[in-house]
């Protein structure tokens, strides 16, 4: 004869009592508050540390900038001096250099970079000796142009 084993039926689910529900709620709230407190402490530590470091770095950078501006001003406005003596280069104060440049530009009147002679290019400008921009080449026709504006038609 075979033996039949019976398993007891599952127990019905227990209803949580008000005391158990209050304990779970309290644990959830405490966990949430501890996470928020830990986050606030990390944020406060990080920001206070960097603010202090930034203030010191700002002062250091201001001093470096002030020194650099003073050095550059002295370099630009100091007396003439050799820049590279072996190459014959002289450093000239900026005011003197501007005055010398104006004198040179006033003495050298504007002139064409190349002689203005020869055929006329597609756009009506004279061509350069090296057949650069605006030159006509053998076997090409100039583009059609708009009769009112004279600009090439696309």
Short mmCIF file of C-alpha atoms in Angstrom, two decimals:
data_model
loop_
_atom_site.label_atom_id
_atom_site.label_comp_id
_atom_site.label_asym_id
_atom_site.label_seq_id
_atom_site.Cartn_x
_atom_site.Cartn_y
_atom_site.Cartn_z
CA UNK A 1 0.00 0.00 0.00
CA UNK A 2 1.22 3.42 -0.93
CA UNK A 3 1.71 6.13 1.57
CA UNK A 4 0.17 9.45 0.71
CA UNK A 5 1.73 12.52 2.19
CA UNK A 6 -0.43 15.52 2.71
CA UNK A 7 0.98 18.98 3.07
CA UNK A 8 -0.86 21.27 5.33
CA UNK A 9 -2.75 24.02 3.55
CA UNK A 10 -1.03 27.41 3.45
CA UNK A 11 -1.83 29.67 6.33
CA UNK A 12 -4.05 32.59 5.50
CA UNK A 13 -2.14 35.90 5.22
CA UNK A 14 -1.99 37.81 8.42
CA UNK A 15 -3.28 41.29 8.44
CA UNK A 16 -0.76 43.83 9.58
CA UNK A 17 -1.76 45.34 12.79
CA UNK A 18 -1.65 49.07 13.38
CA UNK A 19 1.46 48.71 15.51
CA UNK A 20 3.41 46.91 12.78
CA UNK A 21 2.34 49.46 10.14
CA UNK A 22 3.39 52.34 12.38
CA UNK A 23 6.82 50.73 12.90
CA UNK A 24 7.37 50.28 9.14
CA UNK A 25 6.32 53.87 8.46
CA UNK A 26 8.66 55.14 11.18
CA UNK A 27 11.59 53.14 9.75
CA UNK A 28 10.88 54.53 6.25
CA UNK A 29 10.78 58.11 7.48
CA UNK A 30 14.00 57.67 9.49
CA UNK A 31 15.75 56.17 6.46
CA UNK A 32 14.61 59.03 4.23
CA UNK A 33 15.71 61.66 6.78
CA UNK A 34 19.12 60.02 7.20
CA UNK A 35 19.69 59.98 3.41
CA UNK A 36 18.70 63.67 3.18
CA UNK A 37 20.95 64.58 6.11
CA UNK A 38 23.90 62.71 4.62
CA UNK A 39 23.36 64.43 1.25
CA UNK A 40 23.19 67.85 2.87
CA UNK A 41 26.38 67.19 4.87
CA UNK A 42 28.29 66.13 1.74
CA UNK A 43 27.05 69.16 -0.20
CA UNK A 44 27.88 71.56 2.64
CA UNK A 45 31.39 70.12 3.05
CA UNK A 46 32.12 70.27 -0.67
CA UNK A 47 30.89 73.83 -1.19
CA UNK A 48 32.56 75.28 1.89
CA UNK A 49 35.85 73.68 0.95
CA UNK A 50 35.80 74.99 -2.63
CA UNK A 51 34.66 78.48 -1.69
CA UNK A 52 37.68 78.84 0.58
CA UNK A 53 40.01 77.44 -2.08
CA UNK A 54 38.47 79.65 -4.77
CA UNK A 55 38.88 82.84 -2.73
CA UNK A 56 42.58 82.15 -2.23
CA UNK A 57 43.00 81.28 -5.91
CA UNK A 58 41.17 84.45 -6.98
CA UNK A 59 43.55 86.62 -4.94
CA UNK A 60 46.56 84.78 -6.38
CA UNK A 61 45.29 85.22 -9.94
CA UNK A 62 44.58 88.94 -9.38
CA UNK A 63 48.16 89.44 -8.23
CA UNK A 64 49.52 87.53 -11.25
CA UNK A 65 47.33 89.59 -13.61
CA UNK A 66 48.37 92.88 -12.02
CA UNK A 67 52.05 91.95 -12.26
CA UNK A 68 51.63 90.89 -15.89
CA UNK A 69 49.80 94.08 -16.90
CA UNK A 70 52.46 96.19 -15.19
CA UNK A 71 55.23 94.26 -16.95
CA UNK A 72 53.50 94.56 -20.34
CA UNK A 73 52.93 98.29 -19.89
CA UNK A 74 56.58 98.79 -19.02
CA UNK A 75 57.61 96.65 -22.02
CA UNK A 76 55.41 98.65 -24.41
CA UNK A 77 56.32 102.11 -23.13
CA UNK A 78 59.93 101.75 -21.97
CA UNK A 79 62.94 103.17 -23.83
CA UNK A 80 64.21 101.50 -27.04
CA UNK A 81 66.33 98.41 -26.45
CA UNK A 82 67.83 95.51 -28.38
CA UNK A 83 65.36 92.69 -29.02
CA UNK A 84 67.75 90.40 -30.93
CA UNK A 85 71.08 92.15 -31.23
CA UNK A 86 72.67 89.46 -33.45
CA UNK A 87 69.88 89.96 -36.01
CA UNK A 88 69.77 93.74 -35.62
CA UNK A 89 66.21 93.86 -34.23
CA UNK A 90 65.36 96.71 -31.88
CA UNK A 91 62.34 96.96 -29.56
CA UNK A 92 60.71 100.39 -29.92
CA UNK A 93 58.07 101.85 -27.57
CA UNK A 94 54.56 101.56 -29.01
CA UNK A 95 53.95 105.33 -29.25
CA UNK A 96 57.21 105.83 -31.14
CA UNK A 97 56.45 102.85 -33.41
CA UNK A 98 53.02 104.28 -34.29
CA UNK A 99 54.53 107.68 -35.04
CA UNK A 100 57.22 106.10 -37.26
CA UNK A 101 54.59 104.03 -39.08
CA UNK A 102 52.45 107.10 -39.78
CA UNK A 103 55.44 109.01 -41.16
CA UNK A 104 56.34 106.05 -43.42
CA UNK A 105 52.76 105.64 -44.67
CA UNK A 106 52.37 109.36 -45.38
CA UNK A 107 55.62 109.40 -47.38
CA UNK A 108 54.70 106.29 -49.42
CA UNK A 109 51.68 107.26 -51.52
CA UNK A 110 49.33 104.46 -52.61
CA UNK A 111 50.17 102.81 -55.92
CA UNK A 112 49.15 99.74 -57.89
CA UNK A 113 50.85 96.47 -57.04
CA UNK A 114 51.41 95.73 -60.75
CA UNK A 115 51.17 97.72 -63.99
CA UNK A 116 47.59 98.34 -65.09
CA UNK A 117 47.83 97.35 -68.72
CA UNK A 118 46.66 94.42 -70.80
CA UNK A 119 43.33 92.74 -71.41
CA UNK A 120 40.28 93.30 -69.30
CA UNK A 121 38.96 90.32 -67.32
CA UNK A 122 35.42 88.93 -67.03
CA UNK A 123 34.43 91.36 -64.32
CA UNK A 124 35.78 94.44 -66.10
CA UNK A 125 38.91 94.70 -63.95
CA UNK A 126 42.36 94.53 -65.53
CA UNK A 127 44.06 91.18 -65.33
CA UNK A 128 47.20 90.62 -63.34
CA UNK A 129 50.39 89.44 -65.05
CA UNK A 130 50.05 86.00 -63.45
CA UNK A 131 46.52 85.47 -64.80
CA UNK A 132 44.96 85.51 -61.36
CA UNK A 133 41.41 86.34 -60.37
CA UNK A 134 39.37 88.11 -63.03
CA UNK A 135 41.50 87.04 -65.98
CA UNK A 136 40.09 85.66 -69.22
CA UNK A 137 41.46 82.41 -70.47
CA UNK A 138 41.59 81.18 -74.04
CA UNK A 139 38.51 79.22 -75.12
CA UNK A 140 36.19 80.48 -72.36
CA UNK A 141 33.29 82.85 -72.77
CA UNK A 142 32.48 85.43 -70.13
CA UNK A 143 29.35 84.61 -68.17
CA UNK A 144 26.06 86.22 -69.09
CA UNK A 145 25.32 89.28 -67.03
CA UNK A 146 22.19 90.99 -65.82
CA UNK A 147 21.66 94.06 -68.05
CA UNK A 148 20.36 96.20 -65.18
CA UNK A 149 23.01 95.44 -62.57
CA UNK A 150 25.89 94.11 -64.64
CA UNK A 151 26.36 91.22 -62.19
CA UNK A 152 26.84 87.69 -63.59
CA UNK A 153 23.70 85.60 -63.80
CA UNK A 154 23.94 82.30 -61.91
#
